[in-house]
């Protein structure tokens, strides 16, 4: 075999494709015989040309696994010995590396079985050889062996680390230093969870030195290995960086600033900064690195890119990602520097810097949203000025930034509509299609949260948008349709005059079938659903059939985005038609099922750039699937399919919610899909499943309640849903999904009551505790830094939903909630520390208020522990905090019993400023009035009514928070009905107040009836008496509307016939 194999190996290397193909077929046939192993070993050692020796090693690596167990001990020994000789005596580096790869494969089986005890001693000996080649190949082998026998190195780990550090510092050989660098990367990847990895902190200076040398000698591909190592160190939960973070950042900034380096190298350096910002943000702050990083990243935003350059590697894009990440993690430290950069650069003569100025502001708007909301005037001045810039690139960036503001700076940004919308209107007329497209995006995002404020702009907006829709290229038509959708949603019924024209145009788009037009068809389908929601069922139902037919027909076109938007369209139509949508269920539910059951379509890019592909060496298959599994370098998912699945999952829930019992035929299959999707790998699909499960439960209740086996079936569905929700709370790693599970549980408790969820309470309480302690899967951070309270951001998405569970428990259990609240109290109060963000503190105060309201007297045991916090919050600079504190203090006094009396003076002092002109927020004033009302109701004797009542009545009637009406007007009415002398001294104010309450469209009939009774009592006390000096007739004081409202009371009718007057 040896002789014929040698000829075949030579033939395999020939340039003649036919000859190579014939040789490959012959080699495949011979390779099935175990005797191919000694033959290949012979050629590895004796073939005259390095290419043949290398090919022999590559083929040996591919076939050794299948034959190893069949070889005799003697032959195994020969193979091992020959490979060692090849490693130590071979002159060709590629042959040595190929031989090392074979050693790695054999070691996988031989070392654990005790068949190669001298391998590791040989490698240690080899790594300390005087010969550079030996040291290099030993390090190469150490690298590859971590993949196959990594555990065998554990007893020798300390020795290995010392060896690697020594080789990194090898003064005589760059090749050895490079091999050591690669070996460090391999070992780190293998050991990144072990405590021994901390030792690698000592390696960082040497790694940096080797990388700098590689960059100086043009070996950028080797230098980037350092960044891969730093990546491992950064992501490790162990505290590996220490003081070295400064030198890593310095090196990374040097690299990313060097325009003479390759884009990929610079990108890797920028990526390291991004990882540090994400995982070690406090280290950056501690070592004062935030500003130095931003001073490099901001100018990178202005760097011109080569037209041929990969956009994903472009420095300006990568720098924007770093700034975004830093803003999300260190907003307080990022915002001032960015605002300063933007202010200066917006005046720069270089348009790239003016573009960078507004790009930077747009990029940080999500992370720095709270800070930006307080500085909207100067920020908008820069961006709106850039919208008028002579350079297209600047105007485009300004439109993008405005879209980002509209997305993230709600609701404050909308209050600037008078200055923003005219600028966007002008930008819609821009000569550049790119600026127009970004302006449509900005308009869509801005209008999404508007209401009636849009009405003055509706006609000019729709004039421009309808013209653009008919005269623009496809890509602009698509963004234009998105903008029209946002305008329609904001305008609601006011959109009616434009609806017919828009719908007529959409008919043309919804019949397009060419591939390049299907995205436009998708947008059109979405827009029809939005317009339908705006104009309502009465207008839409008669004209719907052709649109529904076109939407169903679109499913045959095999375009995922079209199917996604069509599911959204059907969801909207289901909402406006309600049970009337049942006629369409047989057509649309199977389509949603089909989308839910689609193959995920994961797409994986494979890196097969190993040496066997040289000259086509990869033609022979490998026996070692485990080893030869290609290295995955990038995993990408067909997001279109994901979005389609998410939309279809949402649709199932909405179909069920709106068609109620008509959904019965699809209930069982829908539940199966939603259970499956609740554990789906992507959070978007899980989120929709969690939301839809609640609707399915509601429908199951409606369908099964009248059946004999109904209770058991409802219980089965409830079990399924609650088990998923409770598991999600602690195990799901996405905050939005967990928050939705919490909100759904709160809704179920409110709708079904305590008896329905009693059996789940122990697990629910445990899960709530885990979330309050921030120990759930979605609350785990990769950072090894201690988080400072003053840098903690309020987790609005998650913690507001978690804190809402406590009032839901209290409402369903009343005073029986007390022992559970005792467990939850301390973890909750952690969020009320004064060092926490204001939003955290007010979340706690609001939660306490609602718990006190529903748990009742047991709250008394917590008064002393919470009152100092509540009193501080009354003086907060944030209106929401003052408002919640006022509400909370009222509920504490109402339900806290005698334990609150000692705080009455402090409470009244804290509330007093909220009644004055210095308080700008009407809702705060209303809640303060509610608090005083509750205090008077429970302990009137402890209130100086002669001082309090004039101030109290002066702020009435309530202006904004009419949920306080019952408490406030009950208090006033009770005092009047009891003929309290302090309130009877204020009759003119009372009459005026009662008159305003009875004609208010905001107040309920119950409140008005109560006020009417008090008014009747007041009148009955003074019928026939004159009080005034000015002889003002009572009818004139209260006006005709109030007089008419009061006329149901006989005493008032009597007064009208008298000359009753007041002062």
PDB file of C-alpha atoms in Angstrom, residues 16-129:
ATOM      1  CA  UNK A  16      -4.591  18.806 -13.226  1.00  0.00           C
ATOM      2  CA  UNK A  17      -8.125  18.660 -11.783  1.00  0.00           C
ATOM      3  CA  UNK A  18      -8.959  15.300 -13.370  1.00  0.00           C
ATOM      4  CA  UNK A  19      -5.786  13.728 -11.985  1.00  0.00           C
ATOM      5  CA  UNK A  20      -6.553  15.117  -8.545  1.00  0.00           C
ATOM      6  CA  UNK A  21     -10.109  13.828  -8.649  1.00  0.00           C
ATOM      7  CA  UNK A  22      -8.915  10.314  -9.591  1.00  0.00           C
ATOM      8  CA  UNK A  23      -6.333  10.372  -6.795  1.00  0.00           C
ATOM      9  CA  UNK A  24      -8.927  11.465  -4.290  1.00  0.00           C
ATOM     10  CA  UNK A  25     -11.222   8.570  -5.198  1.00  0.00           C
ATOM     11  CA  UNK A  26      -8.367   6.085  -4.826  1.00  0.00           C
ATOM     12  CA  UNK A  27      -7.275   7.575  -1.475  1.00  0.00           C
ATOM     13  CA  UNK A  28     -10.840   7.342  -0.175  1.00  0.00           C
ATOM     14  CA  UNK A  29     -10.905   3.657  -1.065  1.00  0.00           C
ATOM     15  CA  UNK A  30      -7.512   2.906   0.518  1.00  0.00           C
ATOM     16  CA  UNK A  31      -8.367   4.936   3.632  1.00  0.00           C
ATOM     17  CA  UNK A  32     -10.986   2.370   4.650  1.00  0.00           C
ATOM     18  CA  UNK A  33      -8.161  -0.104   5.457  1.00  0.00           C
ATOM     19  CA  UNK A  34      -6.454   0.307   8.896  1.00  0.00           C
ATOM     20  CA  UNK A  35      -3.127  -0.299   7.137  1.00  0.00           C
ATOM     21  CA  UNK A  36      -3.426   3.202   5.708  1.00  0.00           C
ATOM     22  CA  UNK A  37      -2.224   4.467   9.118  1.00  0.00           C
ATOM     23  CA  UNK A  38       1.330   3.018   9.044  1.00  0.00           C
ATOM     24  CA  UNK A  39       1.573   3.902   5.344  1.00  0.00           C
ATOM     25  CA  UNK A  40       0.690   7.544   6.031  1.00  0.00           C
ATOM     26  CA  UNK A  41       3.075   7.617   9.013  1.00  0.00           C
ATOM     27  CA  UNK A  42       5.866   6.370   6.751  1.00  0.00           C
ATOM     28  CA  UNK A  43       5.235   9.136   4.195  1.00  0.00           C
ATOM     29  CA  UNK A  44       4.969  11.708   6.960  1.00  0.00           C
ATOM     30  CA  UNK A  45       8.527  10.820   7.981  1.00  0.00           C
ATOM     31  CA  UNK A  46      10.192   9.909   4.669  1.00  0.00           C
ATOM     32  CA  UNK A  47       8.489  11.725   1.754  1.00  0.00           C
ATOM     33  CA  UNK A  48      10.939  14.004  -0.039  1.00  0.00           C
ATOM     34  CA  UNK A  49       8.717  17.092  -0.428  1.00  0.00           C
ATOM     35  CA  UNK A  50       7.118  19.002   2.475  1.00  0.00           C
ATOM     36  CA  UNK A  51       3.781  19.187   0.647  1.00  0.00           C
ATOM     37  CA  UNK A  52       3.500  15.408   0.521  1.00  0.00           C
ATOM     38  CA  UNK A  53       4.513  15.100   4.190  1.00  0.00           C
ATOM     39  CA  UNK A  54       1.937  17.717   5.146  1.00  0.00           C
ATOM     40  CA  UNK A  55      -0.771  15.992   3.107  1.00  0.00           C
ATOM     41  CA  UNK A  56       0.092  12.682   4.792  1.00  0.00           C
ATOM     42  CA  UNK A  57      -0.334  14.321   8.220  1.00  0.00           C
ATOM     43  CA  UNK A  58      -3.648  15.923   7.243  1.00  0.00           C
ATOM     44  CA  UNK A  59      -5.038  12.607   5.933  1.00  0.00           C
ATOM     45  CA  UNK A  60      -3.773  10.835   9.046  1.00  0.00           C
ATOM     46  CA  UNK A  61      -5.596  13.336  11.205  1.00  0.00           C
ATOM     47  CA  UNK A  62      -8.816  12.704   9.294  1.00  0.00           C
ATOM     48  CA  UNK A  63      -8.666   8.879   9.414  1.00  0.00           C
ATOM     49  CA  UNK A  64      -6.891   8.070  12.687  1.00  0.00           C
ATOM     50  CA  UNK A  65     -10.008   8.114  14.860  1.00  0.00           C
ATOM     51  CA  UNK A  66     -11.779   5.394  12.924  1.00  0.00           C
ATOM     52  CA  UNK A  67      -8.737   3.109  12.935  1.00  0.00           C
ATOM     53  CA  UNK A  68      -7.026   3.818  16.289  1.00  0.00           C
ATOM     54  CA  UNK A  69      -8.859   1.170  18.297  1.00  0.00           C
ATOM     55  CA  UNK A  70      -8.045  -1.482  15.645  1.00  0.00           C
ATOM     56  CA  UNK A  71      -4.284  -0.882  15.748  1.00  0.00           C
ATOM     57  CA  UNK A  72      -1.949  -3.156  17.722  1.00  0.00           C
ATOM     58  CA  UNK A  73      -0.100  -1.729  20.718  1.00  0.00           C
ATOM     59  CA  UNK A  74       3.119  -1.951  18.740  1.00  0.00           C
ATOM     60  CA  UNK A  75       1.667  -0.009  15.824  1.00  0.00           C
ATOM     61  CA  UNK A  76       0.169   2.601  18.168  1.00  0.00           C
ATOM     62  CA  UNK A  77       3.598   3.074  19.715  1.00  0.00           C
ATOM     63  CA  UNK A  78       5.105   3.493  16.244  1.00  0.00           C
ATOM     64  CA  UNK A  79       2.564   6.162  15.341  1.00  0.00           C
ATOM     65  CA  UNK A  80       3.168   8.114  18.558  1.00  0.00           C
ATOM     66  CA  UNK A  81       6.919   7.894  18.211  1.00  0.00           C
ATOM     67  CA  UNK A  82       6.845   8.964  14.577  1.00  0.00           C
ATOM     68  CA  UNK A  83       4.703  11.978  15.404  1.00  0.00           C
ATOM     69  CA  UNK A  84       7.073  13.037  18.192  1.00  0.00           C
ATOM     70  CA  UNK A  85       9.978  12.731  15.777  1.00  0.00           C
ATOM     71  CA  UNK A  86       8.123  14.772  13.189  1.00  0.00           C
ATOM     72  CA  UNK A  87       7.451  17.503  15.733  1.00  0.00           C
ATOM     73  CA  UNK A  88      11.054  17.677  16.960  1.00  0.00           C
ATOM     74  CA  UNK A  89      13.020  16.912  13.789  1.00  0.00           C
ATOM     75  CA  UNK A  90      10.861  18.228  10.932  1.00  0.00           C
ATOM     76  CA  UNK A  91      12.219  21.403   9.285  1.00  0.00           C
ATOM     77  CA  UNK A  92       8.968  22.528   7.654  1.00  0.00           C
ATOM     78  CA  UNK A  93       6.699  24.553  10.006  1.00  0.00           C
ATOM     79  CA  UNK A  94       3.461  23.548   8.178  1.00  0.00           C
ATOM     80  CA  UNK A  95       4.390  19.859   8.531  1.00  0.00           C
ATOM     81  CA  UNK A  96       5.179  20.320  12.225  1.00  0.00           C
ATOM     82  CA  UNK A  97       1.818  22.009  12.795  1.00  0.00           C
ATOM     83  CA  UNK A  98      -0.028  19.307  10.845  1.00  0.00           C
ATOM     84  CA  UNK A  99       1.729  16.631  12.943  1.00  0.00           C
ATOM     85  CA  UNK A 100       0.792  18.508  16.116  1.00  0.00           C
ATOM     86  CA  UNK A 101      -2.849  18.384  15.021  1.00  0.00           C
ATOM     87  CA  UNK A 102      -2.629  14.585  14.703  1.00  0.00           C
ATOM     88  CA  UNK A 103      -1.103  14.381  18.191  1.00  0.00           C
ATOM     89  CA  UNK A 104      -4.057  16.393  19.507  1.00  0.00           C
ATOM     90  CA  UNK A 105      -6.531  13.923  17.975  1.00  0.00           C
ATOM     91  CA  UNK A 106      -4.753  10.806  19.265  1.00  0.00           C
ATOM     92  CA  UNK A 107      -4.294  12.371  22.715  1.00  0.00           C
ATOM     93  CA  UNK A 108      -8.064  12.717  22.984  1.00  0.00           C
ATOM     94  CA  UNK A 109      -8.314   8.937  23.207  1.00  0.00           C
ATOM     95  CA  UNK A 110      -4.853   7.826  24.371  1.00  0.00           C
ATOM     96  CA  UNK A 111      -4.241  10.151  27.331  1.00  0.00           C
ATOM     97  CA  UNK A 112      -7.491   9.454  29.263  1.00  0.00           C
ATOM     98  CA  UNK A 113      -6.947   5.729  28.645  1.00  0.00           C
ATOM     99  CA  UNK A 114      -3.413   5.950  30.097  1.00  0.00           C
ATOM    100  CA  UNK A 115      -1.836   4.966  26.742  1.00  0.00           C
ATOM    101  CA  UNK A 116       0.410   8.036  26.415  1.00  0.00           C
ATOM    102  CA  UNK A 117       1.814   8.874  29.863  1.00  0.00           C
ATOM    103  CA  UNK A 118       4.953  10.513  28.501  1.00  0.00           C
ATOM    104  CA  UNK A 119       3.167  13.060  26.276  1.00  0.00           C
ATOM    105  CA  UNK A 120       2.864  15.884  28.812  1.00  0.00           C
ATOM    106  CA  UNK A 121       6.419  15.437  30.192  1.00  0.00           C
ATOM    107  CA  UNK A 122       7.655  15.532  26.582  1.00  0.00           C
ATOM    108  CA  UNK A 123       5.790  18.776  25.907  1.00  0.00           C
ATOM    109  CA  UNK A 124       7.144  20.452  29.047  1.00  0.00           C
ATOM    110  CA  UNK A 125      10.640  19.341  28.066  1.00  0.00           C
ATOM    111  CA  UNK A 126      10.136  20.501  24.497  1.00  0.00           C
ATOM    112  CA  UNK A 127       8.832  23.917  25.588  1.00  0.00           C
ATOM    113  CA  UNK A 128      12.091  24.551  27.438  1.00  0.00           C
ATOM    114  CA  UNK A 129      14.328  23.376  24.609  1.00  0.00           C
TER     115      UNK A 129
END
